[in-house]
Amino acid sequence: MNSNSLFEKSLNYVPGGVHSPVRSFKGLHTTPRFMKYAKGAYIKDEEDKEYIDFCMSFGPLILGHQNPQVKQAVTAALDNGWSYGACERYSLELAEFLINKIPFINKIRFVNSGTEAVMTAIRIARGYTGKNKIIKFDGCYHGHTDAMLIKAGSGLAGTSTSSSAGVSDQVSHDTLICELGDIQKVEDIFKEHSGEIAAVFIEPLPANNGLLEQGQEYLIALRDLCKKHNALLVFDEVISGFRVAFGGMAEITGIEPDIVTYGKIIGGGFPVGAVAGKAEVMDVLAPIGDVYQAGTLSANPVAMVAGLVNLKQLTPDFYSELNQNTENILSIFSEWMNQNEFEDYDIKHSHSLFWPLPLKSPINNPNMIPSSLMERFHKLFQVLLDKGIYLSPNAYEVGFVSIAHDKKVQDDLKERLWG
Ligand SMILES: *Cc1c(COP(=O)(O)O)cnc(C)c1O
């Protein structure tokens, strides 16, 4: 069966045929490819068509598909069993490795996804501060927990409403929405809700609604405001952690959040998330403290080993090479776009994250995204798909370059674009 008929069949069994909506190719006027194999920088569909993969599982695969060291370690770990529901050394080793390398954390708890990490961070912040409200920014994504599926209300200023059906008004009431880049609004909200705000959540490099890079001064101002109002600053580094640098945006900016959440790269392609911070904050968690959190498959030994062996490869030299791969690839793409019908495009990027956008000026706020984006993107996506180049299948998702996107792949990319 080809991808089209598999997708038709899947529609009968699975809502929308997919297990995560961003896989659905919505607005792309074509059906999702069913993938059956991936290695290095390449992914192959059921029709045996091979693509250079720039989606890379939406971020985790910074080493490319099937990194040999990860594969070997995972295979070896399997020989010892794949779930104990008990203490084991794999997660201890990963925890120790991370805490030795990231200066502002000294306790960490592993969970199974980025969403779970954020959900736990919210509860820790509330438990630790004894306050209920949280601030989040329009244009940042923090997974699909109720408290984060909130947007600014359309009516009265300062009100918020859910961005998904099924989220109660009580929950949306406790999440306050600010605009990215506007520090005055954050200050106003802190004043308006004096003594009520537990935490400010931000993606320090917002990369889930396009790529909306924020200024250093802005992030510093958030840090100061949180300190002043006894609220915790939470960096959601699920996408930026281990991507822009080992220590994520916290390392790049030198700003220390009170809590950090990780996901994606931390599991090397296996389901892992983590929430970390200072012991004083983290120790509110059960069984020491009274903030409850648990997980049957948390710190799964196979996933822990994958994470550790993945993270051990992320040296300073690794990042130089990865960023060089990205520069090379983006200049190839840019040249091709200029010569073709995409000359209005500019590829926004930070380190190995990139976002093709029909807008030349810098952008740091979702309001600045051109309204033509969807229509323009579906053409770009289709042309590249036909050439065997797989972008993230959504106009608002960034692309990812891995260490496997090396010189050979770069030459192949040229071949595919102009060949
Ligand atoms: C991907 C992502 C999440 C959600 O992680 P899942 O593993 O998909 O639940 C949360 N926050 C950020 C910043 C992300 O990029």
Short mmCIF file of C-alpha atoms and ligand atoms in Angstrom, two decimals:
data_model
loop_
_atom_site.label_atom_id
_atom_site.label_comp_id
_atom_site.label_asym_id
_atom_site.label_seq_id
_atom_site.Cartn_x
_atom_site.Cartn_y
_atom_site.Cartn_z
CA MET A 1 0.00 0.00 0.00
CA ASN A 2 1.22 3.49 -0.77
CA SER A 3 1.12 6.51 1.56
CA ASN A 4 -2.19 7.75 0.18
CA SER A 5 -4.06 4.51 0.76
CA LEU A 6 -2.42 3.99 4.15
CA PHE A 7 -3.57 7.47 5.15
CA GLU A 8 -7.10 6.75 3.86
CA LYS A 9 -7.11 3.62 6.00
CA SER A 10 -5.70 5.43 9.01
CA LEU A 11 -8.56 7.95 8.85
CA ASN A 12 -10.89 5.07 9.76
CA TYR A 13 -9.06 4.21 12.94
CA VAL A 14 -7.38 7.35 14.21
CA PRO A 15 -8.78 10.88 14.60
CA GLY A 16 -7.64 12.76 11.51
CA GLY A 17 -5.42 9.78 10.68
CA VAL A 18 -2.60 11.03 12.92
CA HIS A 19 -1.36 10.72 16.49
CA SER A 20 -0.22 14.33 16.66
CA PRO A 21 -1.95 17.06 14.63
CA VAL A 22 1.20 18.59 13.18
CA ARG A 23 1.78 15.37 11.20
CA SER A 24 -1.48 15.82 9.29
CA PHE A 25 -0.22 18.06 6.44
CA LYS A 26 -3.17 20.37 7.14
CA GLY A 27 -3.31 23.17 4.58
CA LEU A 28 -0.67 21.52 2.40
CA HIS A 29 -3.09 20.12 -0.21
CA THR A 30 -1.45 16.70 -0.11
CA THR A 31 -1.58 13.68 2.19
CA PRO A 32 1.06 12.78 4.78
CA ARG A 33 3.88 10.50 3.68
CA PHE A 34 4.04 7.22 5.58
CA MET A 35 7.68 6.76 6.56
CA LYS A 36 9.28 3.35 6.91
CA TYR A 37 13.02 3.93 7.27
CA ALA A 38 15.44 6.65 8.24
CA LYS A 39 19.21 6.88 8.53
CA GLY A 40 21.58 9.81 8.92
CA ALA A 41 20.02 12.86 7.23
CA TYR A 42 17.62 10.78 5.14
CA ILE A 43 14.09 9.46 5.55
CA LYS A 44 12.27 7.10 3.22
CA ASP A 45 8.54 6.66 2.60
CA GLU A 46 6.46 3.60 1.74
CA GLU A 47 6.96 4.31 -1.97
CA ASP A 48 10.73 4.07 -1.43
CA LYS A 49 11.10 7.75 -2.18
CA GLU A 50 14.01 9.13 -0.19
CA TYR A 51 14.08 12.65 1.24
CA ILE A 52 16.70 14.79 2.91
CA ASP A 53 14.99 15.22 6.26
CA PHE A 54 14.84 18.74 7.73
CA CYS A 55 12.08 17.87 10.18
CA MET A 56 14.20 15.37 12.13
CA SER A 57 11.31 14.21 14.29
CA PHE A 58 10.66 17.89 15.19
CA GLY A 59 13.93 18.34 17.00
CA PRO A 60 15.22 15.35 19.01
CA LEU A 61 17.56 13.97 16.36
CA ILE A 62 20.48 16.38 16.56
CA LEU A 63 22.80 13.48 15.67
CA GLY A 64 20.70 12.38 12.70
CA HIS A 65 18.72 9.15 12.41
CA GLN A 66 20.25 5.96 13.81
CA ASN A 67 23.36 7.42 15.37
CA PRO A 68 25.59 4.33 15.69
CA GLN A 69 26.70 4.97 19.29
CA VAL A 70 23.13 5.51 20.46
CA LYS A 71 21.96 2.44 18.61
CA GLN A 72 24.67 0.28 20.11
CA ALA A 73 24.05 1.51 23.66
CA VAL A 74 20.29 1.05 23.35
CA THR A 75 20.72 -2.45 21.96
CA ALA A 76 23.05 -3.36 24.81
CA ALA A 77 20.65 -1.88 27.39
CA LEU A 78 17.78 -3.96 25.97
CA ASP A 79 19.69 -7.11 26.84
CA ASN A 80 19.26 -6.17 30.50
CA GLY A 81 15.50 -5.57 30.29
CA TRP A 82 13.53 -2.49 29.32
CA SER A 83 11.54 -1.40 32.32
CA TYR A 84 12.09 -2.03 36.02
CA GLY A 85 9.72 0.36 37.75
CA ALA A 86 12.48 0.60 40.33
CA CYS A 87 15.71 2.48 40.94
CA GLU A 88 18.43 1.82 38.36
CA ARG A 89 21.82 3.26 37.42
CA TYR A 90 20.95 4.58 33.96
CA SER A 91 18.94 7.57 35.17
CA LEU A 92 21.42 8.23 37.98
CA GLU A 93 24.21 8.47 35.44
CA LEU A 94 22.19 10.83 33.24
CA ALA A 95 21.17 13.00 36.20
CA GLU A 96 24.76 13.25 37.43
CA PHE A 97 26.05 14.06 33.95
CA LEU A 98 23.52 16.87 33.48
CA ILE A 99 23.94 18.39 36.93
CA ASN A 100 27.72 18.44 36.56
CA LYS A 101 27.42 20.32 33.29
CA ILE A 102 24.58 22.79 33.91
CA PRO A 103 25.52 25.19 36.71
CA PHE A 104 22.10 26.41 37.85
CA ILE A 105 20.49 23.00 38.44
CA ASN A 106 21.24 20.57 41.21
CA LYS A 107 18.15 18.38 41.20
CA ILE A 108 16.36 16.89 38.20
CA ARG A 109 13.36 14.66 37.66
CA PHE A 110 12.80 12.69 34.47
CA VAL A 111 9.39 12.34 32.83
CA ASN A 112 8.25 11.07 29.44
CA SER A 113 7.59 14.20 27.36
CA GLY A 114 8.02 17.95 27.20
CA THR A 115 4.37 18.41 28.04
CA GLU A 116 4.78 16.42 31.24
CA ALA A 117 7.88 18.42 32.17
CA VAL A 118 5.99 21.71 31.81
CA MET A 119 2.96 20.36 33.65
CA THR A 120 5.22 19.40 36.55
CA ALA A 121 7.02 22.76 36.45
CA ILE A 122 3.70 24.57 36.85
CA ARG A 123 2.81 22.48 39.89
CA ILE A 124 6.26 22.92 41.44
CA ALA A 125 6.06 26.70 40.95
CA ARG A 126 2.64 26.84 42.59
CA GLY A 127 3.66 24.52 45.41
CA TYR A 128 6.87 26.39 46.07
CA THR A 129 5.46 29.93 45.98
CA GLY A 130 2.00 29.19 47.36
CA LYS A 131 0.56 31.29 44.50
CA ASN A 132 -1.73 30.21 41.66
CA LYS A 133 -1.40 32.40 38.60
CA ILE A 134 1.16 32.00 35.85
CA ILE A 135 2.20 34.25 32.99
CA LYS A 136 2.77 32.91 29.50
CA PHE A 137 3.41 34.59 26.15
CA ASP A 138 1.37 34.57 23.01
CA GLY A 139 3.58 32.82 20.43
CA CYS A 140 5.20 30.39 22.88
CA TYR A 141 4.23 26.74 23.00
CA HIS A 142 4.59 24.68 26.15
CA GLY A 143 2.96 21.39 25.22
CA HIS A 144 -0.68 20.47 25.53
CA THR A 145 -1.38 20.68 29.25
CA ASP A 146 -4.62 22.60 30.03
CA ALA A 147 -2.97 25.55 31.77
CA MET A 148 -0.88 26.29 28.67
CA LEU A 149 -3.60 26.04 26.01
CA ILE A 150 -4.58 29.61 26.73
CA LYS A 151 -4.60 32.73 24.59
CA ALA A 152 -5.45 36.38 25.16
CA GLY A 153 -9.18 37.05 25.41
CA SER A 154 -10.76 38.90 22.50
CA GLY A 155 -12.85 41.20 24.69
CA LEU A 156 -11.59 42.98 27.79
CA ALA A 157 -7.88 43.73 28.06
CA GLY A 158 -6.08 41.38 30.38
CA THR A 159 -8.58 38.54 30.06
CA SER A 160 -7.61 35.12 28.82
CA THR A 161 -9.48 32.28 27.21
CA SER A 162 -8.66 28.72 26.21
CA SER A 163 -7.19 28.05 22.77
CA SER A 164 -8.66 24.53 22.82
CA ALA A 165 -12.10 23.19 23.56
CA GLY A 166 -12.18 21.07 26.70
CA VAL A 167 -10.20 23.49 28.86
CA SER A 168 -12.32 24.93 31.66
CA ASP A 169 -12.77 28.65 32.34
CA GLN A 170 -11.41 28.07 35.85
CA VAL A 171 -8.12 26.91 34.38
CA SER A 172 -7.82 29.69 31.79
CA HIS A 173 -8.54 32.21 34.54
CA ASP A 174 -5.20 31.40 36.18
CA THR A 175 -3.04 31.82 33.06
CA LEU A 176 -2.26 35.43 32.16
CA ILE A 177 -1.16 36.19 28.61
CA CYS A 178 1.46 38.71 27.55
CA GLU A 179 2.84 39.71 24.19
CA LEU A 180 6.40 38.69 23.40
CA GLY A 181 8.82 41.59 23.55
CA ASP A 182 6.56 43.88 25.60
CA ILE A 183 8.11 44.17 29.07
CA GLN A 184 5.72 46.93 30.18
CA LYS A 185 2.76 44.55 29.90
CA VAL A 186 4.50 42.01 32.13
CA GLU A 187 5.19 44.73 34.67
CA ASP A 188 1.56 45.88 34.55
CA ILE A 189 0.29 42.35 35.09
CA PHE A 190 2.60 41.88 38.06
CA LYS A 191 1.16 45.06 39.57
CA GLU A 192 -2.42 44.22 38.75
CA HIS A 193 -2.09 40.73 40.25
CA SER A 194 0.24 41.62 43.06
CA GLY A 195 1.11 38.62 45.23
CA GLU A 196 -0.75 36.18 42.96
CA ILE A 197 1.83 35.19 40.34
CA ALA A 198 3.75 31.96 40.87
CA ALA A 199 5.83 31.97 37.72
CA VAL A 200 6.60 33.38 34.30
CA PHE A 201 6.97 30.71 31.61
CA ILE A 202 8.83 31.49 28.42
CA GLU A 203 10.58 29.72 25.60
CA PRO A 204 13.79 31.78 25.78
CA LEU A 205 14.09 31.11 22.05
CA PRO A 206 10.46 30.85 20.89
CA ALA A 207 10.57 28.22 18.13
CA ASN A 208 7.10 26.70 17.97
CA ASN A 209 5.26 29.50 16.20
CA GLY A 210 7.93 30.16 13.71
CA LEU A 211 11.17 31.45 15.15
CA LEU A 212 10.61 34.60 17.20
CA GLU A 213 14.02 35.43 18.65
CA GLN A 214 13.93 37.72 21.71
CA GLY A 215 16.52 40.25 22.78
CA GLN A 216 18.90 39.60 25.64
CA GLU A 217 17.74 42.76 27.53
CA TYR A 218 14.17 41.55 27.41
CA LEU A 219 15.03 38.20 28.97
CA ILE A 220 17.14 39.96 31.62
CA ALA A 221 14.21 42.27 32.39
CA LEU A 222 11.98 39.22 32.89
CA ARG A 223 14.57 37.74 35.23
CA ASP A 224 14.61 40.96 37.27
CA LEU A 225 10.82 41.28 37.40
CA CYS A 226 10.44 37.71 38.65
CA LYS A 227 13.00 38.29 41.36
CA LYS A 228 11.32 41.54 42.42
CA HIS A 229 7.89 39.92 42.70
CA ASN A 230 8.98 36.59 44.23
CA ALA A 231 7.86 34.67 41.19
CA LEU A 232 9.85 31.89 39.54
CA LEU A 233 11.27 32.30 36.06
CA VAL A 234 10.78 29.11 34.07
CA PHE A 235 12.75 28.60 30.87
CA ASP A 236 11.01 26.05 28.70
CA GLU A 237 14.04 24.73 26.84
CA VAL A 238 12.35 21.64 25.42
CA ILE A 239 13.36 22.75 21.92
CA SER A 240 16.36 25.04 22.62
CA GLY A 241 18.03 22.91 25.30
CA PHE A 242 21.09 21.04 23.93
CA ARG A 243 20.26 22.60 20.54
CA VAL A 244 21.65 26.13 20.61
CA ALA A 245 24.31 25.09 23.13
CA PHE A 246 24.57 22.27 25.64
CA GLY A 247 23.08 24.49 28.34
CA GLY A 248 20.51 25.94 25.95
CA MET A 249 19.53 29.61 26.00
CA ALA A 250 20.43 29.82 29.70
CA GLU A 251 24.05 29.21 28.68
CA ILE A 252 23.88 31.54 25.66
CA THR A 253 22.37 34.44 27.61
CA GLY A 254 23.98 33.78 30.99
CA ILE A 255 20.54 34.09 32.58
CA GLU A 256 19.71 31.55 35.26
CA PRO A 257 16.08 30.48 35.40
CA ASP A 258 14.64 29.03 38.62
CA ILE A 259 13.25 26.04 36.78
CA VAL A 260 14.15 24.63 33.39
CA THR A 261 12.23 22.09 31.35
CA TYR A 262 13.84 19.80 28.79
CA GLY A 263 12.56 17.33 26.22
CA LYS A 264 13.32 16.39 22.61
CA ILE A 265 17.16 16.09 22.39
CA ILE A 266 17.45 14.93 26.01
CA GLY A 267 16.09 11.51 25.00
CA GLY A 268 18.00 11.18 21.73
CA GLY A 269 14.76 10.27 19.93
CA PHE A 270 13.25 8.26 22.79
CA PRO A 271 10.43 9.67 24.96
CA VAL A 272 12.13 11.68 27.71
CA GLY A 273 11.40 15.00 29.36
CA ALA A 274 12.89 16.55 32.48
CA VAL A 275 12.26 19.31 34.95
CA ALA A 276 15.22 20.68 36.87
CA GLY A 277 16.26 23.47 39.21
CA LYS A 278 17.84 24.22 42.55
CA ALA A 279 17.34 21.61 45.27
CA GLU A 280 15.37 24.08 47.37
CA VAL A 281 12.76 24.37 44.61
CA MET A 282 12.82 20.79 43.33
CA ASP A 283 12.54 19.25 46.79
CA VAL A 284 8.90 20.33 47.02
CA LEU A 285 8.24 17.21 44.94
CA ALA A 286 6.95 13.99 46.49
CA PRO A 287 8.21 11.93 48.25
CA ILE A 288 10.01 14.74 50.14
CA GLY A 289 7.55 17.55 49.61
CA ASP A 290 3.83 17.69 49.12
CA VAL A 291 3.73 18.43 45.36
CA TYR A 292 2.67 15.15 43.79
CA GLN A 293 4.16 13.84 40.56
CA ALA A 294 4.77 10.29 39.34
CA GLY A 295 5.22 8.08 36.28
CA THR A 296 5.07 4.32 35.63
CA LEU A 297 7.57 4.52 32.79
CA SER A 298 9.51 7.59 33.98
CA ALA A 299 13.28 7.28 33.59
CA ASN A 300 12.84 4.28 31.36
CA PRO A 301 16.29 2.64 31.24
CA VAL A 302 16.46 2.33 27.45
CA ALA A 303 15.45 5.97 26.98
CA MET A 304 17.92 7.08 29.67
CA VAL A 305 20.81 5.32 27.97
CA ALA A 306 19.83 6.81 24.60
CA GLY A 307 19.77 10.26 26.18
CA LEU A 308 23.12 9.89 27.88
CA VAL A 309 24.97 8.53 24.87
CA ASN A 310 23.39 11.24 22.72
CA LEU A 311 24.28 14.08 25.10
CA LYS A 312 27.86 12.88 25.58
CA GLN A 313 28.52 13.62 21.91
CA LEU A 314 27.53 17.29 22.24
CA THR A 315 30.95 18.91 22.67
CA PRO A 316 31.87 22.52 21.74
CA ASP A 317 33.42 21.18 18.50
CA PHE A 318 30.20 19.39 17.76
CA TYR A 319 28.26 22.67 17.92
CA SER A 320 30.75 24.47 15.64
CA GLU A 321 30.36 21.74 13.06
CA LEU A 322 26.57 21.67 13.41
CA ASN A 323 26.32 25.45 13.02
CA GLN A 324 28.61 25.30 10.00
CA ASN A 325 26.37 22.64 8.43
CA THR A 326 23.45 24.99 9.00
CA GLU A 327 25.18 28.03 7.46
CA ASN A 328 26.08 25.99 4.39
CA ILE A 329 22.60 24.55 3.99
CA LEU A 330 20.83 27.86 4.46
CA SER A 331 23.04 29.57 1.90
CA ILE A 332 22.22 26.79 -0.60
CA PHE A 333 18.50 27.19 0.10
CA SER A 334 18.70 31.00 -0.09
CA GLU A 335 20.46 30.96 -3.42
CA TRP A 336 17.91 28.57 -4.86
CA MET A 337 14.99 30.60 -3.49
CA ASN A 338 16.38 33.77 -5.04
CA GLN A 339 16.64 32.14 -8.44
CA ASN A 340 13.15 30.72 -8.23
CA GLU A 341 9.72 31.98 -7.26
CA PHE A 342 10.64 32.42 -3.59
CA GLU A 343 12.75 35.57 -3.81
CA ASP A 344 10.48 37.27 -1.24
CA TYR A 345 11.63 34.67 1.31
CA ASP A 346 14.19 35.10 4.04
CA ILE A 347 15.31 32.15 6.13
CA LYS A 348 15.19 33.17 9.78
CA HIS A 349 17.56 31.09 11.83
CA SER A 350 19.26 30.67 15.15
CA HIS A 351 22.01 28.08 15.45
CA SER A 352 20.66 24.91 13.82
CA LEU A 353 16.99 25.96 13.84
CA PHE A 354 15.58 27.65 10.76
CA TRP A 355 12.31 29.03 9.49
CA PRO A 356 11.67 30.02 5.87
CA LEU A 357 9.43 33.08 5.87
CA PRO A 358 8.16 35.41 3.12
CA LEU A 359 9.34 38.43 5.10
CA LYS A 360 12.71 40.16 4.93
CA SER A 361 12.60 42.17 8.17
CA PRO A 362 13.43 40.75 11.62
CA ILE A 363 10.52 39.27 13.55
CA ASN A 364 10.01 38.73 17.29
CA ASN A 365 6.24 38.60 17.65
CA PRO A 366 3.49 36.45 16.08
CA ASN A 367 1.57 39.59 15.01
CA MET A 368 4.33 40.25 12.48
CA ILE A 369 3.85 36.96 10.60
CA PRO A 370 2.62 37.74 7.05
CA SER A 371 -0.97 36.65 6.44
CA SER A 372 0.12 35.05 3.16
CA LEU A 373 2.28 32.54 5.02
CA MET A 374 0.11 29.42 4.67
CA GLU A 375 -0.56 29.95 0.98
CA ARG A 376 3.10 30.69 0.21
CA PHE A 377 4.41 27.86 2.37
CA HIS A 378 2.33 25.13 0.79
CA LYS A 379 3.92 25.91 -2.60
CA LEU A 380 7.42 25.84 -1.15
CA PHE A 381 6.74 22.63 0.75
CA GLN A 382 5.32 20.87 -2.34
CA VAL A 383 8.14 21.90 -4.68
CA LEU A 384 10.73 20.67 -2.19
CA LEU A 385 8.81 17.47 -1.40
CA ASP A 386 8.80 16.61 -5.11
CA LYS A 387 12.55 17.15 -5.20
CA GLY A 388 13.08 14.77 -2.27
CA ILE A 389 13.52 17.43 0.42
CA TYR A 390 11.31 17.11 3.50
CA LEU A 391 10.60 20.26 5.51
CA SER A 392 8.55 20.20 8.70
CA PRO A 393 5.05 19.85 7.23
CA ASN A 394 3.61 23.04 8.72
CA ALA A 395 4.21 26.71 7.97
CA TYR A 396 4.67 27.54 11.66
CA GLU A 397 7.13 24.75 12.48
CA VAL A 398 10.85 25.35 12.28
CA GLY A 399 13.31 23.12 10.43
CA PHE A 400 16.22 21.33 12.05
CA VAL A 401 19.74 20.63 10.84
CA SER A 402 21.66 17.71 12.35
CA ILE A 403 25.31 16.71 12.46
CA ALA A 404 24.46 14.15 9.76
CA HIS A 405 23.69 16.99 7.30
CA ASP A 406 27.35 17.00 6.30
CA LYS A 407 29.24 18.06 3.16
CA LYS A 408 28.00 15.04 1.23
CA VAL A 409 24.40 15.77 2.10
CA GLN A 410 24.94 19.44 1.26
CA ASP A 411 26.17 18.46 -2.21
CA ASP A 412 23.20 16.16 -2.58
CA LEU A 413 20.92 19.05 -1.58
CA LYS A 414 22.36 21.17 -4.43
CA GLU A 415 21.89 18.27 -6.80
CA ARG A 416 18.25 17.86 -5.74
CA LEU A 417 17.48 21.59 -5.91
CA TRP A 418 19.03 22.30 -9.30
CA GLY A 419 19.31 18.77 -10.76
C1 LIG B 1 7.95 20.28 21.88
C2 LIG B 1 7.77 21.25 22.98
C3 LIG B 1 6.95 20.97 24.09
C4 LIG B 1 6.12 19.73 24.17
O1 LIG B 1 6.90 18.58 24.23
P1 LIG B 1 6.20 17.18 23.89
O2 LIG B 1 7.31 16.18 24.10
O3 LIG B 1 5.73 17.28 22.47
O4 LIG B 1 5.09 16.99 24.84
C5 LIG B 1 6.90 21.89 25.11
N1 LIG B 1 7.62 23.02 25.07
C6 LIG B 1 8.41 23.33 24.04
C7 LIG B 1 9.19 24.60 24.05
C8 LIG B 1 8.51 22.46 22.94
O5 LIG B 1 9.28 22.78 21.91
#
